[in-house]
CSV table of C-alpha atoms in Angstrom, one decimal:
chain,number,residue,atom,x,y,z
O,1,UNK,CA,123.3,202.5,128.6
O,2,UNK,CA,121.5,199.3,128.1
O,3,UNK,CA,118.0,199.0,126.9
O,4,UNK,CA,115.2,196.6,127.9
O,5,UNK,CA,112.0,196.5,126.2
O,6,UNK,CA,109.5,193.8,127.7
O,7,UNK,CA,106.7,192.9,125.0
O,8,UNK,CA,103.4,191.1,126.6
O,9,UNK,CA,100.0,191.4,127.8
O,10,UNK,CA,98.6,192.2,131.1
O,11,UNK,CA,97.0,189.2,131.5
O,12,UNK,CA,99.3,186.2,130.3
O,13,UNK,CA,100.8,184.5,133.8
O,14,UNK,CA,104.3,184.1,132.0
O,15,UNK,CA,104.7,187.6,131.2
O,16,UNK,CA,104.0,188.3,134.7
O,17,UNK,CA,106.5,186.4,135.6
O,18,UNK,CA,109.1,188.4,134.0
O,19,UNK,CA,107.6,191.4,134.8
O,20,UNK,CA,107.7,190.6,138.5
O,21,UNK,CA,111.6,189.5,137.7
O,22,UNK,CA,112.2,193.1,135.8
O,23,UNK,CA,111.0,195.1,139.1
O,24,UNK,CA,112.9,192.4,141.5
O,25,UNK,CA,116.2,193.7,140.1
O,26,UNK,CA,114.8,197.0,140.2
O,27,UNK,CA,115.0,197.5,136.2
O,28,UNK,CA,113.7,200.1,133.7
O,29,UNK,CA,112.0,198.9,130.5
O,30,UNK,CA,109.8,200.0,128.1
O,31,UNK,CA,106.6,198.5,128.0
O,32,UNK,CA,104.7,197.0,124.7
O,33,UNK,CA,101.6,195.5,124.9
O,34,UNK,CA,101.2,192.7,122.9
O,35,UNK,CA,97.0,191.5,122.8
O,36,UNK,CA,96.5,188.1,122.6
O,37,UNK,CA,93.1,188.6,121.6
O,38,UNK,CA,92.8,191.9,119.1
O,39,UNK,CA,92.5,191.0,115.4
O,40,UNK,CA,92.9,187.6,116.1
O,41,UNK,CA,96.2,187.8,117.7
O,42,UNK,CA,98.8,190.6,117.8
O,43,UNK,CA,101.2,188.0,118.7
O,44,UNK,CA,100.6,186.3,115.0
O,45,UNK,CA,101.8,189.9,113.5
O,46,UNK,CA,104.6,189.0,110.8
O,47,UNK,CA,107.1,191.6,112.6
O,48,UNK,CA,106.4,190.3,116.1
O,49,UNK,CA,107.2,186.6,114.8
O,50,UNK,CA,110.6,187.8,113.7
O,51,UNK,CA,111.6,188.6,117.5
O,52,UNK,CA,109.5,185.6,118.5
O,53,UNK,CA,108.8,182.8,116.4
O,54,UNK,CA,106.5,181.1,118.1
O,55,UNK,CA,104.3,183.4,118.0
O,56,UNK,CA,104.0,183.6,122.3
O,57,UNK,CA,104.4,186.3,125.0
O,58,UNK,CA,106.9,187.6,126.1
O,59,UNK,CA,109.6,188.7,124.0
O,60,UNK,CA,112.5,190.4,125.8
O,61,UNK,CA,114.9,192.6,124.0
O,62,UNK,CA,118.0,193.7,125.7
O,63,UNK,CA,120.2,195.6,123.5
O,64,UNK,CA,118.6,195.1,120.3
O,65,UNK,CA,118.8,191.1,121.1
O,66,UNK,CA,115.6,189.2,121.8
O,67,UNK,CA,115.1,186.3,124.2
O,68,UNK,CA,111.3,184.7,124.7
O,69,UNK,CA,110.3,182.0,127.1
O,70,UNK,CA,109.6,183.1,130.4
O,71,UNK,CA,112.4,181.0,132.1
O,72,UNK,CA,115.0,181.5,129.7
O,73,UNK,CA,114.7,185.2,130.0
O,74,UNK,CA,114.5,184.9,133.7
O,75,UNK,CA,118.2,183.0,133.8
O,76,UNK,CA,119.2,185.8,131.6
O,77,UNK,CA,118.0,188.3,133.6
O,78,UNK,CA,120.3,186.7,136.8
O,79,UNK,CA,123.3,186.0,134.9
O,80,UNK,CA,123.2,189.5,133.2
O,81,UNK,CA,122.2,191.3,136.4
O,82,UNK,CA,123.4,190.0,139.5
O,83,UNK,CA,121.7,191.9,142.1
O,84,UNK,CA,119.0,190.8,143.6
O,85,UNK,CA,119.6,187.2,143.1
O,86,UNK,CA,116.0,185.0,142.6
O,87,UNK,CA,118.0,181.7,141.7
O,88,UNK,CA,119.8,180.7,145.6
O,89,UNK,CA,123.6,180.5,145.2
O,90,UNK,CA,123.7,176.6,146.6
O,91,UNK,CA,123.7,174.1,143.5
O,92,UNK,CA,121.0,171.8,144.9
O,93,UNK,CA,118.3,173.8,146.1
O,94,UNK,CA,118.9,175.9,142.9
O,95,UNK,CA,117.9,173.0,141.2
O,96,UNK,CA,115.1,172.2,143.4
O,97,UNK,CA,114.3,175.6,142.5
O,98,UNK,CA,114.3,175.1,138.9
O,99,UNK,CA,112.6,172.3,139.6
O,100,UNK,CA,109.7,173.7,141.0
O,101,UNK,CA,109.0,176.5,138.1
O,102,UNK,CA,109.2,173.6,135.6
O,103,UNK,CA,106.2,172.1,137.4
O,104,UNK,CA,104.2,175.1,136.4
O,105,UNK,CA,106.1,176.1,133.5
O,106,UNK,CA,105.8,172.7,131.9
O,107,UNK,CA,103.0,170.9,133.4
O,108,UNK,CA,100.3,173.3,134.4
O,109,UNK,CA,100.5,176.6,132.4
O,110,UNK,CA,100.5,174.8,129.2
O,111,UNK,CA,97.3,172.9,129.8
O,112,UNK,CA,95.7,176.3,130.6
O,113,UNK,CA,96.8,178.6,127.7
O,114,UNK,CA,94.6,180.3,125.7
O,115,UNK,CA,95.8,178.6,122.7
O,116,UNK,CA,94.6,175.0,123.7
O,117,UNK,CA,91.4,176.3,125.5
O,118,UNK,CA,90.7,178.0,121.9
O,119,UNK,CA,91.8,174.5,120.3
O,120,UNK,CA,89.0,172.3,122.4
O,121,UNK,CA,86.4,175.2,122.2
O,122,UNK,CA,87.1,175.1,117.6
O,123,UNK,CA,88.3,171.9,117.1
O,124,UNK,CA,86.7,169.4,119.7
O,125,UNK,CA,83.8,171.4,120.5
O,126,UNK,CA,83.6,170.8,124.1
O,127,UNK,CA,80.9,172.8,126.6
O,128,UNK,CA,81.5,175.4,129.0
O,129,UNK,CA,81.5,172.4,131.5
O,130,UNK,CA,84.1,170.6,130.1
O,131,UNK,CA,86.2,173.2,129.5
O,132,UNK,CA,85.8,174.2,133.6
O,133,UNK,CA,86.7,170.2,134.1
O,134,UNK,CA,89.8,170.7,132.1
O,135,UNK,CA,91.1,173.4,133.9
O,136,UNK,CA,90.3,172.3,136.8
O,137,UNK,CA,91.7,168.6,136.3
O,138,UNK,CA,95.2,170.2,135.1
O,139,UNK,CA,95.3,173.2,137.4
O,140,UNK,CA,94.3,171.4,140.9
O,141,UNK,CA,96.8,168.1,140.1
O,142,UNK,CA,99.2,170.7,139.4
O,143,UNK,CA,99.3,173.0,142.9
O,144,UNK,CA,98.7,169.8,144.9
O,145,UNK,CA,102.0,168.9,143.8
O,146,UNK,CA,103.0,171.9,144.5
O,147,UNK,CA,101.2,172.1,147.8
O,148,UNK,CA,103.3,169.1,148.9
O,149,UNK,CA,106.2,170.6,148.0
O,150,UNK,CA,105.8,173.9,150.2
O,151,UNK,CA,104.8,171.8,152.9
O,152,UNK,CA,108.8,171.0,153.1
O,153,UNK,CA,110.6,173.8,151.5
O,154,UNK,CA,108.8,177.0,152.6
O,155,UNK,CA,109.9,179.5,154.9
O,156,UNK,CA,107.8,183.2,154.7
O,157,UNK,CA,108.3,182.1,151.0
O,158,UNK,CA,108.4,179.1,148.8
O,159,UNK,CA,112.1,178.3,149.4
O,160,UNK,CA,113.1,179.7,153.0
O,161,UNK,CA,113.0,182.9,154.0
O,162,UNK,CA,113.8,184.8,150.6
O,163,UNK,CA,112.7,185.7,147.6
O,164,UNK,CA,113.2,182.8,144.5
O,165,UNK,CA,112.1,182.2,140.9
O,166,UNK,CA,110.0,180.2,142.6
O,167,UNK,CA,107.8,182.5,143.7
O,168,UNK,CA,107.9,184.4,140.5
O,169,UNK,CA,106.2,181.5,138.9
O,170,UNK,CA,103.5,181.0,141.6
O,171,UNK,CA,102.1,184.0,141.9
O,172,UNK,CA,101.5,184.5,138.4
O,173,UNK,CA,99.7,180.9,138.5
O,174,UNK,CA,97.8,181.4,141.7
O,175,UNK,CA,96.4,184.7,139.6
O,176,UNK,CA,95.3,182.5,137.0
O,177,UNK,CA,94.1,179.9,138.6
O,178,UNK,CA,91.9,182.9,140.8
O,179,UNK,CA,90.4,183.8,137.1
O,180,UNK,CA,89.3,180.3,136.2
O,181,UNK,CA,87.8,180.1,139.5
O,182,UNK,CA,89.9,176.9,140.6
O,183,UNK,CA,88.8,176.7,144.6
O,184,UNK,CA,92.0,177.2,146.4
O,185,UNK,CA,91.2,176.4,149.7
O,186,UNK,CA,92.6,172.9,149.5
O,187,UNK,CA,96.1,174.6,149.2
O,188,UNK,CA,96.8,176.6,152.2
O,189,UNK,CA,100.6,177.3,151.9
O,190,UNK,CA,100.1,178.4,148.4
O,191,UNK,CA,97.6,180.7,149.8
O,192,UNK,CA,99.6,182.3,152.8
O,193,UNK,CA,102.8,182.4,150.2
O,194,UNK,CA,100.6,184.2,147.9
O,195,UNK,CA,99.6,186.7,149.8
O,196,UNK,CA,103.4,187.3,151.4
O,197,UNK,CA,104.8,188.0,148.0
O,198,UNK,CA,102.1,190.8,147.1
O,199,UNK,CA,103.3,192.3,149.8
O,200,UNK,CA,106.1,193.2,148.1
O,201,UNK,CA,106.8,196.6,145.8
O,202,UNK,CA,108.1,194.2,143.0
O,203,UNK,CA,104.9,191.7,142.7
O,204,UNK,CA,102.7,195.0,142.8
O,205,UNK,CA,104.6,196.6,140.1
O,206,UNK,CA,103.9,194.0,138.1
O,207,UNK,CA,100.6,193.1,138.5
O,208,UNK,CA,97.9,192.5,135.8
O,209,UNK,CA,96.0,195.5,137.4
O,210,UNK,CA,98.7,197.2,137.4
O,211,UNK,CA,99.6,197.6,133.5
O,212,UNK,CA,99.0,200.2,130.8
O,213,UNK,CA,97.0,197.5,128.7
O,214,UNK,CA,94.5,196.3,131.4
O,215,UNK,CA,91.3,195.9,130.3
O,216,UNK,CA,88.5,194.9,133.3
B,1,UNK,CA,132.4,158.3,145.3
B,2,UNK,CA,129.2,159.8,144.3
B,3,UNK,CA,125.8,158.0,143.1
B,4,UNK,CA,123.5,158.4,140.7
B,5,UNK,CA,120.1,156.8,139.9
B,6,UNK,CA,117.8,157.6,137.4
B,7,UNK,CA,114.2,156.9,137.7
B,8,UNK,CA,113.1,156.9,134.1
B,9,UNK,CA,111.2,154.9,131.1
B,10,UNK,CA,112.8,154.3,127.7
B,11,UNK,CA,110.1,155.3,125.8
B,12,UNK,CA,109.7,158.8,127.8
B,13,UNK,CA,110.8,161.5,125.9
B,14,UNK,CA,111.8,164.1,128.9
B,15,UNK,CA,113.9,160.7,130.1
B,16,UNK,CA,116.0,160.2,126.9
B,17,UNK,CA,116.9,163.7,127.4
B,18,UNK,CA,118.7,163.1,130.5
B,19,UNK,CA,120.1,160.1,129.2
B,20,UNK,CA,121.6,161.5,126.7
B,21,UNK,CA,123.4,164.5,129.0
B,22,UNK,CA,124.3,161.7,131.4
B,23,UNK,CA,125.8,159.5,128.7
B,24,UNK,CA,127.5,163.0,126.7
B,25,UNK,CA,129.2,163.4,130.1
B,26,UNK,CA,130.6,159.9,130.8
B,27,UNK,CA,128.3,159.6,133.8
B,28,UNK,CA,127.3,156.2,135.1
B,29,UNK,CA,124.2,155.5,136.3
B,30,UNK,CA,121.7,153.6,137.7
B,31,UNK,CA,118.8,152.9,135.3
B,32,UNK,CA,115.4,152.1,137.5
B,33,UNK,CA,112.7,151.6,134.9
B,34,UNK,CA,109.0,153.3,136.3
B,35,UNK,CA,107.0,151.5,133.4
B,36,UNK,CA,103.9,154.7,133.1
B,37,UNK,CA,101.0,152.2,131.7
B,38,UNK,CA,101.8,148.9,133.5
B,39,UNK,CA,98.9,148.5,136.4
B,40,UNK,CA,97.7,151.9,135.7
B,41,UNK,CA,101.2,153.9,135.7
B,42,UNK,CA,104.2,153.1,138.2
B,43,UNK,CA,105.2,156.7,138.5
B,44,UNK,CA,102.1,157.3,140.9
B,45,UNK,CA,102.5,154.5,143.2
B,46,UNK,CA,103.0,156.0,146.7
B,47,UNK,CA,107.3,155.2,147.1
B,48,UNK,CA,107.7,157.2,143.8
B,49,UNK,CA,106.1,160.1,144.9
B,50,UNK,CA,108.1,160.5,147.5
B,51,UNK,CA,110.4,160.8,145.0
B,52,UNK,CA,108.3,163.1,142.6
B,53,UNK,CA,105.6,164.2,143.3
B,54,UNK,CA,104.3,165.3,140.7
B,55,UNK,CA,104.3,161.7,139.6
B,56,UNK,CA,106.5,162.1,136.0
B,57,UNK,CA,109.6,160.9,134.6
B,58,UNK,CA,112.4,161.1,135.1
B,59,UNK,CA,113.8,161.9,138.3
B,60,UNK,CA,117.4,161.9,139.1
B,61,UNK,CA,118.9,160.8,142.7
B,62,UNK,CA,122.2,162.3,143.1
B,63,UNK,CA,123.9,160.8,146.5
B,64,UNK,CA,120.5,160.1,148.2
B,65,UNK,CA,119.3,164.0,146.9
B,66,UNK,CA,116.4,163.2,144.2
B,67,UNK,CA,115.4,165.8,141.4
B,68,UNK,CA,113.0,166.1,138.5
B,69,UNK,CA,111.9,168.3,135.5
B,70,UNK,CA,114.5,167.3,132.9
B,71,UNK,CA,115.4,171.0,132.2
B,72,UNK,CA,116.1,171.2,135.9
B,73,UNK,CA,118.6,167.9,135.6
B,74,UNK,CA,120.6,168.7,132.5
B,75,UNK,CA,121.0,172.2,134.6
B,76,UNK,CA,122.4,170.9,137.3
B,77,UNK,CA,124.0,167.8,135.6
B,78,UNK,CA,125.8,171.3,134.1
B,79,UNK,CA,126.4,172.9,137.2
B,80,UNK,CA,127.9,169.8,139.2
B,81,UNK,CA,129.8,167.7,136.1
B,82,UNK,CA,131.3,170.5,134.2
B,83,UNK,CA,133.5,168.0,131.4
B,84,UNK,CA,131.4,168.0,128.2
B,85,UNK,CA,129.2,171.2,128.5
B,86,UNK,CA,126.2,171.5,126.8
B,87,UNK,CA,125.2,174.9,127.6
B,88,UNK,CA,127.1,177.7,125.8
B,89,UNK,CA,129.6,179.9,127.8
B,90,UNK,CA,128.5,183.1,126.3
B,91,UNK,CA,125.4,184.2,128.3
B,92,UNK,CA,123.2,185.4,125.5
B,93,UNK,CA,123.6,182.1,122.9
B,94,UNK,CA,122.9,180.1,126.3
B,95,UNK,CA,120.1,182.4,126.9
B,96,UNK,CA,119.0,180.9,123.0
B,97,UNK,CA,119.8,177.7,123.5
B,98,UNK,CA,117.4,177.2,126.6
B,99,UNK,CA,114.7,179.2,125.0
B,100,UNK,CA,114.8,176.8,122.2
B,101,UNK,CA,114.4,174.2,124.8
B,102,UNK,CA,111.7,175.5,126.3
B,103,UNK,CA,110.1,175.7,122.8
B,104,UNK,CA,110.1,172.0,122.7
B,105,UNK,CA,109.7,171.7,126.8
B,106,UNK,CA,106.4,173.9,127.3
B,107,UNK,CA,105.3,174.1,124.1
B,108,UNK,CA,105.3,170.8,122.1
B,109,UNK,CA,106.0,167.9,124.9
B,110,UNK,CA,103.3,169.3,127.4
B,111,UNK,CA,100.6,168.0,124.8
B,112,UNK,CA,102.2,165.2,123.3
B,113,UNK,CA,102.2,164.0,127.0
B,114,UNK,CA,100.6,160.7,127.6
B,115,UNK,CA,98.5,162.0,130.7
B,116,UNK,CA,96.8,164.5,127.8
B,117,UNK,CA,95.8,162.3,125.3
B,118,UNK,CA,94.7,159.9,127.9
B,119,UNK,CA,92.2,162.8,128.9
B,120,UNK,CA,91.0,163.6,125.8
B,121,UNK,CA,90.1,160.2,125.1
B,122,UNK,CA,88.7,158.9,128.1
B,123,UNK,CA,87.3,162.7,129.5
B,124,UNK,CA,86.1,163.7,126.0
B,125,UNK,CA,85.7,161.0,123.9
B,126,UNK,CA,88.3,162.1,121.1
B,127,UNK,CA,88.6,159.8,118.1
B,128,UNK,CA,91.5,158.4,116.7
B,129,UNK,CA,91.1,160.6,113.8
B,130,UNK,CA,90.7,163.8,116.6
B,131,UNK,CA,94.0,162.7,118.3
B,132,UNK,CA,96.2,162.5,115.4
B,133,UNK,CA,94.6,165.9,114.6
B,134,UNK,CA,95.7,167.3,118.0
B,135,UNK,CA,99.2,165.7,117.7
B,136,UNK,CA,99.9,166.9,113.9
B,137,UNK,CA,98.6,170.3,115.2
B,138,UNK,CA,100.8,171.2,118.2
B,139,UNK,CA,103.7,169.0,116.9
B,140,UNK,CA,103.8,170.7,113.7
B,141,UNK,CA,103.3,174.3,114.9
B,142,UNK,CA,105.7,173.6,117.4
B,143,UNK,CA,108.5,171.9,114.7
B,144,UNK,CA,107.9,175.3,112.6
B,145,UNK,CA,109.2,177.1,114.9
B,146,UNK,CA,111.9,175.2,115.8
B,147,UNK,CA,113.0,174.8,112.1
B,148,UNK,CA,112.6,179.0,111.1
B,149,UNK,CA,115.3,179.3,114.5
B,150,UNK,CA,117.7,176.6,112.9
B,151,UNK,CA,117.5,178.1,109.9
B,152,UNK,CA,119.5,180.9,111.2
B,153,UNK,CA,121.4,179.1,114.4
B,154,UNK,CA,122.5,175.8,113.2
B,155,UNK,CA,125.8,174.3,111.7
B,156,UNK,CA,126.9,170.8,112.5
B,157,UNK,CA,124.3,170.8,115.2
B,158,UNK,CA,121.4,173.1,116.5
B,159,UNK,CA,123.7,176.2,117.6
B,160,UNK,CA,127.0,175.8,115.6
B,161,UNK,CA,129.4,173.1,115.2
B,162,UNK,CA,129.0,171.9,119.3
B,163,UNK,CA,126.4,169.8,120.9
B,164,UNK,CA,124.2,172.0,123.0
B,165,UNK,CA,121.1,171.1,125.4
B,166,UNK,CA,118.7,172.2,122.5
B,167,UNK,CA,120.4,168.7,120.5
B,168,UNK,CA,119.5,166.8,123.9
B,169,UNK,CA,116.1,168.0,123.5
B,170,UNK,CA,115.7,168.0,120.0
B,171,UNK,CA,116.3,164.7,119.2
B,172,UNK,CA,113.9,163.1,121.5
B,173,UNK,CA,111.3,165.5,120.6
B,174,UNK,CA,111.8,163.9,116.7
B,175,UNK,CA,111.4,160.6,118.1
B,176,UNK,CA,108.4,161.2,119.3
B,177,UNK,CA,107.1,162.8,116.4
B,178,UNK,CA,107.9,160.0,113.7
B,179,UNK,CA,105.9,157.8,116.6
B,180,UNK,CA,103.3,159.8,116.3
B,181,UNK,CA,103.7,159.3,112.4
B,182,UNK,CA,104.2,163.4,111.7
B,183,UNK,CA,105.0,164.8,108.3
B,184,UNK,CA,108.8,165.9,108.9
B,185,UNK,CA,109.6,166.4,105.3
B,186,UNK,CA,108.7,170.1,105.7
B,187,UNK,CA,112.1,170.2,108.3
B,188,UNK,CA,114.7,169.8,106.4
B,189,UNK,CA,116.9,171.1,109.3
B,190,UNK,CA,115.8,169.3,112.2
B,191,UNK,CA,116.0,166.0,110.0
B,192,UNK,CA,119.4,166.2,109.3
B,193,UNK,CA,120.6,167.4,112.9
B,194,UNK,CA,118.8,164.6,114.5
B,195,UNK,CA,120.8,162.2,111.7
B,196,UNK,CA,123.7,164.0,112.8
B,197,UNK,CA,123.4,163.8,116.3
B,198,UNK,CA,122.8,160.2,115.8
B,199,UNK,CA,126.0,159.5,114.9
B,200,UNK,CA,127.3,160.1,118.3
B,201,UNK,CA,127.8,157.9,121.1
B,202,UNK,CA,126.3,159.6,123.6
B,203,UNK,CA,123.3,159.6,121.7
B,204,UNK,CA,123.1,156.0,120.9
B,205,UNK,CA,123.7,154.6,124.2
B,206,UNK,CA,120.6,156.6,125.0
B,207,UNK,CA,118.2,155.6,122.4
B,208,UNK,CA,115.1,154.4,123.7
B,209,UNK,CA,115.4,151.0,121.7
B,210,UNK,CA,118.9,150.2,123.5
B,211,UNK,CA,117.2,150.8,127.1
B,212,UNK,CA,116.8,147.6,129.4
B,213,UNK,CA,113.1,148.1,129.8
B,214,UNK,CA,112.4,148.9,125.9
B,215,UNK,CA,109.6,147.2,124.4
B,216,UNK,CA,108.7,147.1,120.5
């Protein structure tokens, strides 16, 4: 019997990720909320930062083992659970693929993370205004590159016709992008792509709404 | 015979990380130098976004096929070159070595990045003071990290007695940090593995300094 406990927040776009990945292969795990927010942190907790030491959501523990960061769990999840596949079989378009997640998963969701917003808010005391021209700066150069992208490469999803990681990774943005109020309507693939995946019993599962530590 | 290019600057760390898994590999290559300050920034002229377009380095062309997001290269560099491996064959230390990547990948580089601290100095004004504040901030919470997982993982190198990918991305990452003029004495582990990774050929060849476009 293996085991898979998943700790993270409702909220936080990479532990949506995972969670969408978990339900995609049809998985069991226990569920362990981890709030960013209570007591300054629950993700700064001295036992947490021994399966996670950087102190970030989510954690996976498989077996006793813990992995964190969203897309090395997700390649774990493929290599240790083969059905299902969300990474295509062909070596290039795998690693246009990759490609793509690293675009959000290095370039935009950083930029937008609590712990930076937190940083210019403390630190740099910036307005409500410039905080909105942050996000919005990173966020919209971000899914026009993206944008661009699917223009070439999607199908009824982002890569063809099937299910990938990269949709995994842009759904979770599009919802945060949705909560910073970032106008969308210059990106109408992203939109449409969107909107197919929720469709979907996985992407439900998994979303923010949808968790035992949602809070309005 | 197959070709690659890589579009890339010395300076860049996310392009001395390919150069290094090019070089560990015995790979020849094209070096095309995208210089990002010179008349604004070559990455975002309009033949290099064809190319990229998210308008970064480095982007790999392999036979005609172009690729970027430097986790997404050394991947494939993996999945297409196999002599010289740098990701581990057992699936849960690889599944450690790229989250130790991604550590430095989406958490440090993202706000190191030159595009950031451009912002924050022309959008908000920063000081000089400010930005060495931001960069000993993520930088160093970022490098405590990294050192607590070494404590337990390394031998010769970051994960045992082998090169991994987390070496390819750890050294670059330290060379941008002693740029940046951070404190490393606290890392007594991630001083001596970038020393000892030093040594190596691989490594050297793709030192920013030996690069045909470098510039003191």
């Amino acid at each position: 019997m293996s085991s898979l406990v998943l700790y993270n927040y409702f909220r936080s776009s990479t532990s949506y990720r995972v969670r969408i990945g978990l339900h995609f292969k049809n998985l069991d795990f226990e569920y362990k909320s981890v709030h960013l927010l209570k007591d300054g942190g629950e993700q700064h907790r001295a036992e947490y930062r021994q399966l996670n030491p950087i102190g970030g959501v989510p954690t996976l523990v498989h077996n006793g083992k813990p992995i964190s960061q969203s897309m090395a769990i997700l390649e774990y999840l493929e290599e240790t659970f083969p059905q299902n596949r969300f990474f295509p079989k062909d070596i290039y378009t795998r690693a246009k693929v990759r490609q793509f997640c690293e675009n959000i998963n290095a370039d935009i969701h950083p930029l937008q993370n609590l712990k930076v917003t937190q940083y210019l808010e403390k630190n740099l005391n910036i307005s409500p205004e410039q905080k909105q021209q942050w996000l919005n700066n990173w966020i919209s150069l971000g899914l026009q590159a993206t944008e661009r992208i699917l223009e070439n490469a999607a199908g009824q999803f982002c890569f063809g016709d099937e299910v990938t990681a990269a949709d995994l990774l842009l759904v979770p943005q599009v919802f945060s992008a949705e909560r910073f109020q970032i106008d969308l309507k210059p990106f109408p693939n992203i939109q449409r792509i969107n909107l197919e995946c929720l469709k979907l019993d996985a992407f439900q599962k998994a979303h923010p709404t949808r968790q035992p530590d949602y809070q309005a």
